Amino acid sequence: MRVRFAPSPTGQLHVGNARTALFNWLLARGSGGVFILRIEDTNAERSTRESEVAIERDLRWLGLDWDEGPDIGGPRGPYRQSERLHLYQSYATELLNTDAAYYCFCSAADLEAAREAAVASGRPARYGGACRRLSREQAQARIAAGERPAIRFRVPAVGDVVFTDVVRGDVRFPIDVIGDPIIVRADGHPAYNFAVVVDDALMEVTHVVRGEDHISNTPRQVLLYEALGFSPPMFAHLALVMGPDHGPLSKRHGATSVAEFRSKGYLPESLVNYLALIGWSPRGPGRSRSVEDDAELWPIDELAKRFALDDVSHSAGVFDEEKLAWVNRHYLKIADPTRIAELSVPHFGAAGVRMAPDGRGLAFLAGALPMATSSVDRIDQIPTRLAFLFDADTTHALLDPGVRSEMNDEGARAVVVALAEELTTAPRLDRQGFRAVANQVKARTGRKGKALFHPIRVALTGRREGPELDLAVPAIDAGADLPGEAGIPKILGCRERAALFARALEQPW
Ligand code: GLU
């Protein structure tokens, strides 16, 4: 099996296209086949190298590696259409020689006028065939006189085009609705339908798996395969990825590109797993449903083992970011904390906590992460959950009306004072150390439960809410002991925090 993903480098990789790439990759990897990346950059105005680079980076980020492609080459290259113009030219010449194609001199203005006239009189707006009957001599004479013609494919006169689509079954198109398509434009660039056929044939692609938006192109492609003497591949057209309102997923639904989801703090394994489940369900007819299937969360290699085109649905799949977030929560919890720590660094930066952690710094962050990953959907939400580590501004805390009313209570203030005193002599706190100090404060103030722990939380974190103190307190004190080279912004220890807060309470506030 040889499959390909053939993006046009005209922008960011859309998640719908990423799913197409993924399904091709899963097929190749699940069957020991070859996955080809082909860049369809024949639209010189819209294609950019930046977009190609971005698409390749996003595919790699998702874990979709290719066996043949523009960067690594391969036996059927080149893999960039702009480098294959000679091939399209030579196959077009072959079609001209057998009269399966002809030169067309119609200008854009002629074509537009003919189209308008056809529409006005209720005729189909396909090419009227003005140049169809030009003799070869007439055409050569006009070329010799300096005209630059396009080349059109001569669509055979009778019959229907029929092809079998793995997802949609037999598809039949009446041939007479198909006007003669341009295969090579006047500027020498091939039209999509022509380039794709030449490339898929020469690259020996066995299965063309792509979006349903190309189904109406397929009859022209099938005719071109026949005219060129190639046998068509198997086709599988995937239903499009829709937004929650069942319209095609677009900007108005929010993020649509892989790059946007990455920068929002989704993990690649989450996006891959979620995209795999849009329009594909591993429980096709005849498959048994196991408990494991219910979870529907598998690593990419496992997805590849299970993937089968037969189980791909022909109805549109909805992209629901809530569900993606659910998948991401799962992967955040099971991911290696050091990896998540590394990934969270730019998000801390964006939140104003700039850091360049070394191994120790990362180990510290990784140790603090469970406090965040138990309750966030995305990596970009981690800095807010851990902000208490980095800002210990008690003056600021005392501006909070909730904190103020809590501190209006004399008993609460007594807890803060006792805490500050206990901590003057205590070593940095681990979980046991914190329990011991809390017990001392309890004994000294006679307060317990919320009345004890609320003021402690406010004094040590500057906040009325947050992660369990059993986790937060040891994290603060682990941070306080980090040397500057660890690359983590200065973290004030519990001792210092309690002293500052107790002092602030002594001033007017
Ligand atoms: N370049 C086309 C696209 O991005 C590829 C279509 C195909 O797979 O044939 O839509």
Short mmCIF file of C-alpha atoms and ligand atoms in Angstrom, two decimals:
data_model
loop_
_atom_site.label_atom_id
_atom_site.label_comp_id
_atom_site.label_asym_id
_atom_site.label_seq_id
_atom_site.Cartn_x
_atom_site.Cartn_y
_atom_site.Cartn_z
CA MET A 1 0.00 0.00 0.00
CA ARG A 2 1.26 3.46 -0.96
CA VAL A 3 -0.70 6.44 0.29
CA ARG A 4 -0.05 10.15 0.23
CA PHE A 5 -0.95 13.40 1.86
CA ALA A 6 -0.89 16.21 -0.66
CA PRO A 7 -1.37 19.60 0.97
CA SER A 8 -1.36 22.88 -0.89
CA PRO A 9 1.05 25.15 1.01
CA THR A 10 -1.25 28.14 1.13
CA GLY A 11 -1.67 28.58 4.87
CA GLN A 12 -1.62 26.75 8.16
CA LEU A 13 -2.48 23.06 8.44
CA HIS A 14 -6.23 22.90 9.15
CA VAL A 15 -7.31 20.18 11.56
CA GLY A 16 -9.56 18.72 8.85
CA ASN A 17 -6.51 18.26 6.62
CA ALA A 18 -4.53 16.99 9.58
CA ARG A 19 -7.15 14.29 9.98
CA THR A 20 -6.75 13.38 6.30
CA ALA A 21 -2.99 13.13 6.85
CA LEU A 22 -3.56 11.06 9.98
CA PHE A 23 -5.90 8.57 8.27
CA ASN A 24 -3.34 8.09 5.48
CA TRP A 25 -0.56 7.66 8.02
CA LEU A 26 -2.60 5.17 10.08
CA LEU A 27 -3.31 3.14 6.95
CA ALA A 28 0.34 3.08 5.94
CA ARG A 29 1.66 2.27 9.40
CA GLY A 30 -1.03 -0.29 10.09
CA SER A 31 -0.27 -2.17 6.88
CA GLY A 32 3.48 -1.80 6.55
CA GLY A 33 2.87 0.54 3.61
CA VAL A 34 4.49 3.78 2.52
CA PHE A 35 3.33 7.27 3.48
CA ILE A 36 4.25 9.98 0.99
CA LEU A 37 4.19 13.73 1.54
CA ARG A 38 3.65 15.66 -1.67
CA ILE A 39 3.53 19.43 -1.77
CA GLU A 40 0.99 20.75 -4.27
CA ASP A 41 2.46 24.17 -4.88
CA THR A 42 1.49 24.82 -8.48
CA ASN A 43 -0.52 27.86 -7.52
CA ALA A 44 2.44 30.21 -7.55
CA GLU A 45 0.53 33.19 -6.18
CA ARG A 46 -0.86 31.46 -3.14
CA SER A 47 1.83 28.90 -2.31
CA THR A 48 4.64 29.83 0.04
CA ARG A 49 7.68 28.06 1.38
CA GLU A 50 6.79 29.27 4.90
CA SER A 51 3.49 27.44 4.68
CA GLU A 52 5.25 24.28 3.49
CA VAL A 53 7.67 24.48 6.41
CA ALA A 54 4.80 25.11 8.83
CA ILE A 55 2.83 22.15 7.51
CA GLU A 56 5.86 19.87 7.81
CA ARG A 57 6.52 21.08 11.35
CA ASP A 58 2.89 20.46 12.33
CA LEU A 59 2.88 16.97 10.82
CA ARG A 60 6.07 16.13 12.72
CA TRP A 61 4.62 17.56 15.90
CA LEU A 62 1.62 15.28 15.50
CA GLY A 63 4.00 12.35 15.06
CA LEU A 64 3.08 11.80 11.40
CA ASP A 65 6.42 11.01 9.79
CA TRP A 66 6.69 10.31 6.07
CA ASP A 67 8.78 7.85 4.09
CA GLU A 68 9.09 9.91 0.92
CA GLY A 69 8.77 13.66 0.69
CA PRO A 70 10.29 16.94 -0.46
CA ASP A 71 12.79 17.16 2.38
CA ILE A 72 13.96 13.54 2.35
CA GLY A 73 13.43 12.62 -1.29
CA GLY A 74 12.56 9.10 -2.36
CA PRO A 75 12.44 6.89 -5.44
CA ARG A 76 9.46 8.63 -7.08
CA GLY A 77 10.48 12.25 -6.57
CA PRO A 78 10.63 15.13 -6.78
CA TYR A 79 7.83 15.57 -4.28
CA ARG A 80 7.09 19.23 -4.89
CA GLN A 81 4.81 19.82 -7.83
CA SER A 82 6.65 22.99 -8.83
CA GLU A 83 9.67 20.76 -9.52
CA ARG A 84 7.68 18.38 -11.72
CA LEU A 85 6.48 20.80 -14.40
CA HIS A 86 8.44 18.93 -17.08
CA LEU A 87 6.53 15.75 -16.26
CA TYR A 88 3.12 17.42 -16.63
CA GLN A 89 4.29 18.99 -19.87
CA SER A 90 5.40 15.67 -21.28
CA TYR A 91 2.16 13.87 -20.39
CA ALA A 92 0.14 16.78 -21.78
CA THR A 93 2.11 16.50 -25.02
CA GLU A 94 1.30 12.80 -25.11
CA LEU A 95 -2.40 13.62 -24.80
CA LEU A 96 -2.10 16.30 -27.50
CA ASN A 97 -0.43 13.78 -29.79
CA THR A 98 -3.26 11.30 -29.46
CA ASP A 99 -5.83 14.08 -29.80
CA ALA A 100 -7.07 13.38 -26.29
CA ALA A 101 -6.24 17.02 -25.55
CA TYR A 102 -6.23 20.22 -27.58
CA TYR A 103 -4.93 23.78 -27.40
CA CYS A 104 -7.37 26.36 -26.18
CA PHE A 105 -6.86 30.02 -27.03
CA CYS A 106 -9.94 31.37 -25.28
CA SER A 107 -9.12 34.35 -23.11
CA ALA A 108 -10.40 34.70 -19.58
CA ALA A 109 -12.77 37.39 -20.87
CA ASP A 110 -14.13 35.09 -23.65
CA LEU A 111 -14.71 32.33 -21.14
CA GLU A 112 -16.44 34.62 -18.70
CA ALA A 113 -18.72 36.01 -21.42
CA ALA A 114 -19.59 32.47 -22.58
CA ARG A 115 -20.24 31.41 -19.01
CA GLU A 116 -22.57 34.33 -18.39
CA ALA A 117 -24.44 33.70 -21.61
CA ALA A 118 -24.85 30.02 -20.71
CA VAL A 119 -26.14 30.83 -17.26
CA ALA A 120 -28.52 33.46 -18.64
CA SER A 121 -30.06 30.96 -21.04
CA GLY A 122 -30.22 28.21 -18.47
CA ARG A 123 -27.51 26.03 -20.06
CA PRO A 124 -24.82 24.36 -17.95
CA ALA A 125 -21.86 26.67 -17.37
CA ARG A 126 -19.29 24.24 -18.72
CA TYR A 127 -16.78 25.03 -21.44
CA GLY A 128 -18.63 25.51 -24.73
CA GLY A 129 -15.90 23.96 -26.83
CA ALA A 130 -14.93 26.95 -28.99
CA CYS A 131 -11.39 25.58 -29.54
CA ARG A 132 -12.36 21.92 -29.65
CA ARG A 133 -12.58 21.85 -33.41
CA LEU A 134 -9.42 23.82 -34.22
CA SER A 135 -7.15 21.75 -36.41
CA ARG A 136 -3.62 21.09 -35.29
CA GLU A 137 -2.35 23.32 -38.12
CA GLN A 138 -4.58 26.19 -37.05
CA ALA A 139 -3.38 25.84 -33.48
CA GLN A 140 0.30 25.68 -34.51
CA ALA A 141 -0.13 28.77 -36.65
CA ARG A 142 -1.54 30.74 -33.74
CA ILE A 143 1.24 29.56 -31.44
CA ALA A 144 3.80 30.54 -34.08
CA ALA A 145 2.14 33.97 -34.17
CA GLY A 146 2.88 34.38 -30.47
CA GLU A 147 -0.36 33.27 -28.77
CA ARG A 148 0.02 31.27 -25.59
CA PRO A 149 -2.69 28.63 -25.34
CA ALA A 150 -3.85 26.51 -22.47
CA ILE A 151 -4.28 22.76 -22.98
CA ARG A 152 -7.66 21.17 -22.48
CA PHE A 153 -8.56 17.56 -22.04
CA ARG A 154 -11.11 16.28 -24.52
CA VAL A 155 -13.74 14.56 -22.39
CA PRO A 156 -15.05 11.48 -24.23
CA ALA A 157 -18.54 12.01 -25.65
CA VAL A 158 -20.61 9.22 -24.17
CA GLY A 159 -21.23 7.19 -21.07
CA ASP A 160 -21.09 7.66 -17.34
CA VAL A 161 -18.01 7.74 -15.16
CA VAL A 162 -18.22 5.18 -12.41
CA PHE A 163 -15.78 4.56 -9.61
CA THR A 164 -15.88 2.73 -6.34
CA ASP A 165 -15.24 4.70 -3.22
CA VAL A 166 -14.28 2.74 -0.12
CA VAL A 167 -16.25 5.10 2.11
CA ARG A 168 -19.19 5.91 -0.13
CA GLY A 169 -19.63 2.86 -2.31
CA ASP A 170 -20.23 3.15 -6.08
CA VAL A 171 -20.27 6.69 -7.36
CA ARG A 172 -21.66 7.44 -10.82
CA PHE A 173 -21.40 10.74 -12.67
CA PRO A 174 -23.04 11.41 -16.05
CA ILE A 175 -20.25 12.40 -18.40
CA ASP A 176 -22.19 15.13 -20.19
CA VAL A 177 -22.05 17.46 -17.19
CA ILE A 178 -18.27 17.48 -17.39
CA GLY A 179 -16.90 20.23 -19.62
CA ASP A 180 -13.43 19.78 -21.14
CA PRO A 181 -11.15 20.75 -18.26
CA ILE A 182 -7.95 22.73 -18.63
CA ILE A 183 -5.02 20.47 -17.80
CA VAL A 184 -2.16 22.91 -18.41
CA ARG A 185 -2.68 26.63 -18.08
CA ALA A 186 -1.33 29.17 -20.55
CA ASP A 187 1.49 29.94 -18.10
CA GLY A 188 2.66 26.32 -18.24
CA HIS A 189 1.38 25.35 -14.80
CA PRO A 190 -0.72 22.21 -14.56
CA ALA A 191 -4.28 22.27 -13.25
CA TYR A 192 -4.85 20.39 -10.01
CA ASN A 193 -6.85 17.56 -11.64
CA PHE A 194 -4.08 16.85 -14.10
CA ALA A 195 -1.08 17.16 -11.79
CA VAL A 196 -2.72 14.96 -9.18
CA VAL A 197 -3.34 12.16 -11.69
CA VAL A 198 0.17 12.29 -13.15
CA ASP A 199 1.67 12.34 -9.65
CA ASP A 200 -0.51 9.66 -8.10
CA ALA A 201 0.17 7.41 -11.09
CA LEU A 202 3.94 8.01 -11.21
CA MET A 203 4.25 7.79 -7.43
CA GLU A 204 2.36 4.49 -7.61
CA VAL A 205 -0.18 5.59 -5.06
CA THR A 206 -2.54 2.70 -4.42
CA HIS A 207 -5.12 4.46 -2.21
CA VAL A 208 -6.19 8.07 -2.53
CA VAL A 209 -7.66 9.03 0.83
CA ARG A 210 -8.76 12.66 0.93
CA GLY A 211 -11.56 15.04 1.81
CA GLU A 212 -14.99 14.71 0.32
CA ASP A 213 -14.60 18.15 -1.25
CA HIS A 214 -12.62 16.37 -3.96
CA ILE A 215 -15.30 13.87 -4.90
CA SER A 216 -16.58 16.04 -7.73
CA ASN A 217 -13.04 16.18 -9.14
CA THR A 218 -12.70 12.43 -9.18
CA PRO A 219 -14.66 11.72 -12.40
CA ARG A 220 -12.31 14.03 -14.36
CA GLN A 221 -9.37 12.32 -12.72
CA VAL A 222 -10.70 8.86 -13.57
CA LEU A 223 -11.07 9.92 -17.22
CA LEU A 224 -7.51 11.26 -17.22
CA TYR A 225 -6.16 8.01 -15.76
CA GLU A 226 -7.84 6.17 -18.61
CA ALA A 227 -6.62 8.57 -21.29
CA LEU A 228 -3.05 8.29 -19.99
CA GLY A 229 -3.21 4.51 -19.83
CA PHE A 230 -2.85 4.34 -16.04
CA SER A 231 -5.12 2.30 -13.83
CA PRO A 232 -6.86 4.43 -11.18
CA PRO A 233 -6.09 3.89 -7.50
CA MET A 234 -8.70 3.04 -4.89
CA PHE A 235 -10.50 6.14 -3.68
CA ALA A 236 -11.74 6.91 -0.18
CA HIS A 237 -13.38 10.28 0.34
CA LEU A 238 -13.69 11.32 3.95
CA ALA A 239 -16.70 13.27 5.16
CA LEU A 240 -15.64 16.75 6.15
CA VAL A 241 -14.94 17.87 9.68
CA MET A 242 -17.74 20.15 10.83
CA GLY A 243 -18.12 22.69 13.59
CA PRO A 244 -20.67 22.17 16.38
CA ASP A 245 -23.32 23.90 14.22
CA HIS A 246 -22.69 21.34 11.44
CA GLY A 247 -21.18 23.93 9.11
CA PRO A 248 -17.65 23.26 7.81
CA LEU A 249 -15.19 23.92 10.62
CA SER A 250 -13.95 27.45 10.08
CA LYS A 251 -12.56 30.48 11.87
CA ARG A 252 -15.96 31.48 13.18
CA HIS A 253 -15.89 28.33 15.34
CA GLY A 254 -12.60 29.41 16.91
CA ALA A 255 -9.26 27.67 16.45
CA THR A 256 -9.00 25.61 13.26
CA SER A 257 -5.30 25.04 12.67
CA VAL A 258 -2.98 22.55 14.26
CA ALA A 259 -0.66 25.46 15.16
CA GLU A 260 -3.44 27.20 17.08
CA PHE A 261 -4.28 24.08 19.06
CA ARG A 262 -0.61 23.59 19.84
CA SER A 263 -0.23 27.14 21.10
CA LYS A 264 -3.40 26.78 23.15
CA GLY A 265 -1.66 24.03 25.07
CA TYR A 266 -3.06 20.82 23.64
CA LEU A 267 -0.75 17.83 23.45
CA PRO A 268 -0.14 16.23 20.05
CA GLU A 269 -1.30 12.83 21.30
CA SER A 270 -4.61 14.41 22.34
CA LEU A 271 -5.20 16.02 18.96
CA VAL A 272 -4.20 12.82 17.14
CA ASN A 273 -6.42 10.63 19.27
CA TYR A 274 -9.35 13.00 19.03
CA LEU A 275 -9.01 13.51 15.26
CA ALA A 276 -8.80 9.75 14.75
CA LEU A 277 -12.20 9.39 16.36
CA ILE A 278 -13.88 11.97 14.13
CA GLY A 279 -15.52 9.89 11.46
CA TRP A 280 -13.81 6.67 12.45
CA SER A 281 -15.11 4.26 14.98
CA PRO A 282 -13.15 1.09 15.64
CA ARG A 283 -16.35 -0.79 16.45
CA GLY A 284 -17.52 -1.56 12.95
CA PRO A 285 -20.01 -4.34 12.29
CA GLY A 286 -18.74 -7.69 13.43
CA ARG A 287 -16.24 -6.25 15.87
CA SER A 288 -16.65 -7.04 19.50
CA ARG A 289 -16.93 -4.21 21.94
CA SER A 290 -14.55 -4.47 24.84
CA VAL A 291 -14.16 -2.38 27.95
CA GLU A 292 -10.99 -1.00 26.50
CA ASP A 293 -12.88 0.25 23.45
CA ASP A 294 -15.05 2.35 25.71
CA ALA A 295 -12.13 4.44 26.71
CA GLU A 296 -11.31 5.12 23.05
CA LEU A 297 -7.97 6.51 24.08
CA TRP A 298 -4.97 4.84 22.56
CA PRO A 299 -1.46 5.78 21.60
CA ILE A 300 -0.93 6.45 17.91
CA ASP A 301 0.70 3.09 17.18
CA GLU A 302 -2.24 1.31 18.70
CA LEU A 303 -4.60 3.43 16.59
CA ALA A 304 -2.63 2.34 13.52
CA LYS A 305 -3.08 -1.32 14.43
CA ARG A 306 -6.83 -0.89 14.75
CA PHE A 307 -7.50 1.50 11.89
CA ALA A 308 -9.47 0.22 8.93
CA LEU A 309 -10.99 2.24 6.09
CA ASP A 310 -14.06 0.01 6.26
CA ASP A 311 -14.87 1.51 9.65
CA VAL A 312 -14.76 5.10 8.40
CA SER A 313 -18.17 6.69 8.44
CA HIS A 314 -19.62 8.52 5.45
CA SER A 315 -21.44 11.01 7.63
CA ALA A 316 -19.79 14.22 8.66
CA GLY A 317 -17.94 14.32 11.96
CA VAL A 318 -18.23 17.20 14.37
CA PHE A 319 -15.17 18.77 15.93
CA ASP A 320 -16.05 19.59 19.50
CA GLU A 321 -13.34 21.35 21.46
CA GLU A 322 -14.93 20.23 24.73
CA LYS A 323 -14.24 16.63 23.78
CA LEU A 324 -10.73 17.47 22.72
CA ALA A 325 -10.25 19.09 26.13
CA TRP A 326 -11.48 15.89 27.77
CA VAL A 327 -8.95 13.85 25.82
CA ASN A 328 -6.24 16.37 26.67
CA ARG A 329 -6.99 16.16 30.39
CA HIS A 330 -6.43 12.43 30.18
CA TYR A 331 -3.08 12.79 28.40
CA LEU A 332 -1.92 15.62 30.66
CA LYS A 333 -2.44 13.38 33.68
CA ILE A 334 -0.51 10.43 32.27
CA ALA A 335 2.23 12.40 30.51
CA ASP A 336 5.79 12.52 31.81
CA PRO A 337 5.77 15.55 34.16
CA THR A 338 9.21 16.70 33.01
CA ARG A 339 7.94 16.89 29.45
CA ILE A 340 4.90 18.90 30.53
CA ALA A 341 7.16 21.11 32.63
CA GLU A 342 9.24 21.87 29.54
CA LEU A 343 6.17 22.52 27.44
CA SER A 344 4.76 24.86 30.06
CA VAL A 345 7.81 27.17 30.08
CA PRO A 346 6.63 29.39 27.18
CA HIS A 347 3.18 29.57 28.73
CA PHE A 348 4.71 30.80 31.98
CA GLY A 349 6.56 33.39 29.92
CA ALA A 350 3.32 34.48 28.28
CA ALA A 351 1.80 34.82 31.75
CA GLY A 352 4.65 37.12 32.78
CA VAL A 353 6.70 34.51 34.68
CA ARG A 354 9.82 34.33 32.53
CA MET A 355 12.08 31.37 33.20
CA ALA A 356 14.85 29.30 31.65
CA PRO A 357 14.97 26.23 33.87
CA ASP A 358 17.90 23.81 33.92
CA GLY A 359 17.49 20.18 34.97
CA ARG A 360 16.91 21.12 38.60
CA GLY A 361 14.47 23.85 37.70
CA LEU A 362 12.54 21.44 35.49
CA ALA A 363 12.50 18.79 38.21
CA PHE A 364 11.08 21.38 40.58
CA LEU A 365 8.36 22.40 38.11
CA ALA A 366 7.60 18.76 37.32
CA GLY A 367 7.19 18.10 41.04
CA ALA A 368 4.72 20.98 41.33
CA LEU A 369 2.74 19.99 38.24
CA PRO A 370 0.31 17.46 39.72
CA MET A 371 -1.28 20.38 41.58
CA ALA A 372 -2.15 21.87 38.20
CA THR A 373 -2.66 18.91 35.89
CA SER A 374 -5.35 17.46 38.13
CA SER A 375 -7.58 20.38 37.26
CA VAL A 376 -6.66 21.92 33.91
CA ASP A 377 -7.68 21.17 30.33
CA ARG A 378 -4.64 22.65 28.67
CA ILE A 379 -1.01 23.53 29.30
CA ASP A 380 -1.71 27.24 28.93
CA GLN A 381 -3.85 27.06 32.07
CA ILE A 382 -1.00 25.72 34.21
CA PRO A 383 0.69 29.08 35.00
CA THR A 384 -2.47 30.45 36.60
CA ARG A 385 -2.80 27.37 38.77
CA LEU A 386 0.81 27.68 39.90
CA ALA A 387 0.97 31.49 40.07
CA PHE A 388 0.96 31.33 43.88
CA LEU A 389 4.49 29.96 43.75
CA PHE A 390 5.87 33.05 42.08
CA ASP A 391 3.94 35.93 43.52
CA ALA A 392 3.81 36.25 47.26
CA ASP A 393 2.66 39.82 47.38
CA THR A 394 0.83 40.09 50.67
CA THR A 395 0.03 43.77 50.19
CA HIS A 396 -1.78 42.77 47.04
CA ALA A 397 -3.55 39.93 48.85
CA LEU A 398 -4.84 42.41 51.42
CA LEU A 399 -6.62 44.35 48.67
CA ASP A 400 -8.89 41.36 48.08
CA PRO A 401 -12.22 42.02 49.87
CA GLY A 402 -12.53 38.32 50.75
CA VAL A 403 -9.07 38.27 52.34
CA ARG A 404 -9.85 41.51 54.18
CA SER A 405 -13.04 40.21 55.71
CA GLU A 406 -11.30 36.98 56.68
CA MET A 407 -8.51 38.95 58.36
CA ASN A 408 -10.99 41.13 60.20
CA ASP A 409 -11.34 38.24 62.56
CA GLU A 410 -8.97 38.38 65.50
CA GLY A 411 -8.71 34.60 65.68
CA ALA A 412 -7.59 34.47 62.07
CA ARG A 413 -4.93 37.09 62.74
CA ALA A 414 -3.76 35.07 65.73
CA VAL A 415 -3.26 32.06 63.43
CA VAL A 416 -1.07 34.15 61.12
CA VAL A 417 1.01 35.46 64.01
CA ALA A 418 1.45 31.99 65.52
CA LEU A 419 2.35 30.59 62.12
CA ALA A 420 4.97 33.26 61.55
CA GLU A 421 6.49 32.59 64.95
CA GLU A 422 6.55 28.82 64.53
CA LEU A 423 8.19 29.17 61.14
CA THR A 424 11.04 31.41 62.38
CA THR A 425 12.72 28.36 63.83
CA ALA A 426 11.32 25.63 61.60
CA PRO A 427 13.34 24.16 58.71
CA ARG A 428 11.96 24.34 55.17
CA LEU A 429 8.68 22.43 55.11
CA ASP A 430 7.96 19.11 53.56
CA ARG A 431 4.56 17.52 54.04
CA GLN A 432 5.35 16.18 57.55
CA GLY A 433 7.00 19.41 58.56
CA PHE A 434 3.93 21.34 57.52
CA ARG A 435 1.62 19.00 59.45
CA ALA A 436 3.77 19.48 62.56
CA VAL A 437 3.71 23.28 62.25
CA ALA A 438 -0.04 23.29 61.63
CA ASN A 439 -0.48 21.23 64.81
CA GLN A 440 1.60 23.69 66.81
CA VAL A 441 -0.48 26.60 65.51
CA LYS A 442 -3.62 24.67 66.33
CA ALA A 443 -2.39 24.04 69.91
CA ARG A 444 -1.45 27.69 70.35
CA THR A 445 -4.65 29.21 68.96
CA GLY A 446 -7.25 26.55 69.74
CA ARG A 447 -8.51 26.84 66.15
CA LYS A 448 -8.99 23.90 63.85
CA GLY A 449 -10.35 22.90 60.45
CA LYS A 450 -11.24 25.79 58.17
CA ALA A 451 -10.68 28.35 60.92
CA LEU A 452 -7.09 27.14 61.08
CA PHE A 453 -6.28 26.36 57.48
CA HIS A 454 -7.94 29.33 55.78
CA PRO A 455 -5.73 31.94 57.41
CA ILE A 456 -2.70 29.69 56.83
CA ARG A 457 -3.57 29.45 53.14
CA VAL A 458 -4.00 33.19 52.82
CA ALA A 459 -0.74 33.90 54.63
CA LEU A 460 1.28 31.42 52.57
CA THR A 461 -0.28 31.73 49.13
CA GLY A 462 -1.90 35.18 49.20
CA ARG A 463 -5.09 33.52 47.98
CA ARG A 464 -8.26 32.09 49.49
CA GLU A 465 -8.35 29.17 47.10
CA GLY A 466 -5.89 26.87 45.42
CA PRO A 467 -4.36 23.42 45.51
CA GLU A 468 -4.22 21.36 48.68
CA LEU A 469 -1.88 22.91 51.22
CA ASP A 470 -0.24 19.52 51.72
CA LEU A 471 1.06 19.90 48.17
CA ALA A 472 1.34 23.66 47.88
CA VAL A 473 3.41 24.24 51.02
CA PRO A 474 6.17 21.70 50.26
CA ALA A 475 6.29 23.04 46.68
CA ILE A 476 6.79 26.61 47.90
CA ASP A 477 9.60 25.59 50.21
CA ALA A 478 11.25 23.34 47.60
CA GLY A 479 11.25 26.36 45.31
CA ALA A 480 12.68 28.61 47.99
CA ASP A 481 15.79 26.45 48.20
CA LEU A 482 16.52 26.48 44.47
CA PRO A 483 19.79 28.15 43.48
CA GLY A 484 19.65 30.97 40.92
CA GLU A 485 21.23 28.74 38.24
CA ALA A 486 18.11 26.54 38.30
CA GLY A 487 16.57 29.22 36.08
CA ILE A 488 13.36 29.59 38.06
CA PRO A 489 12.32 33.08 39.22
CA LYS A 490 12.95 33.68 42.91
CA ILE A 491 10.43 31.90 45.11
CA LEU A 492 9.82 33.23 48.57
CA GLY A 493 9.70 30.50 51.24
CA CYS A 494 6.85 29.92 53.68
CA ARG A 495 8.84 31.39 56.57
CA GLU A 496 9.34 34.66 54.72
CA ARG A 497 5.77 34.72 53.44
CA ALA A 498 4.27 34.25 56.90
CA ALA A 499 6.56 36.92 58.38
CA LEU A 500 5.65 39.41 55.66
CA PHE A 501 1.98 38.77 56.01
CA ALA A 502 2.06 39.04 59.81
CA ARG A 503 3.93 42.34 59.48
CA ALA A 504 1.46 43.63 56.91
CA LEU A 505 -1.35 42.90 59.33
CA GLU A 506 0.36 45.06 61.94
CA GLN A 507 0.26 48.07 59.63
CA PRO A 508 -2.97 49.82 58.79
CA TRP A 509 -4.63 48.00 55.87
N1 GLU B 1 -3.80 19.76 -2.79
C1 GLU B 1 -5.11 19.20 -2.63
C2 GLU B 1 -5.72 19.79 -1.38
O1 GLU B 1 -5.00 20.27 -0.52
C3 GLU B 1 -4.99 17.69 -2.51
C4 GLU B 1 -6.18 16.97 -2.95
C5 GLU B 1 -5.91 15.49 -3.10
O2 GLU B 1 -5.58 14.87 -2.08
O3 GLU B 1 -6.03 14.99 -4.19
O4 GLU B 1 -6.92 19.82 -1.23
#
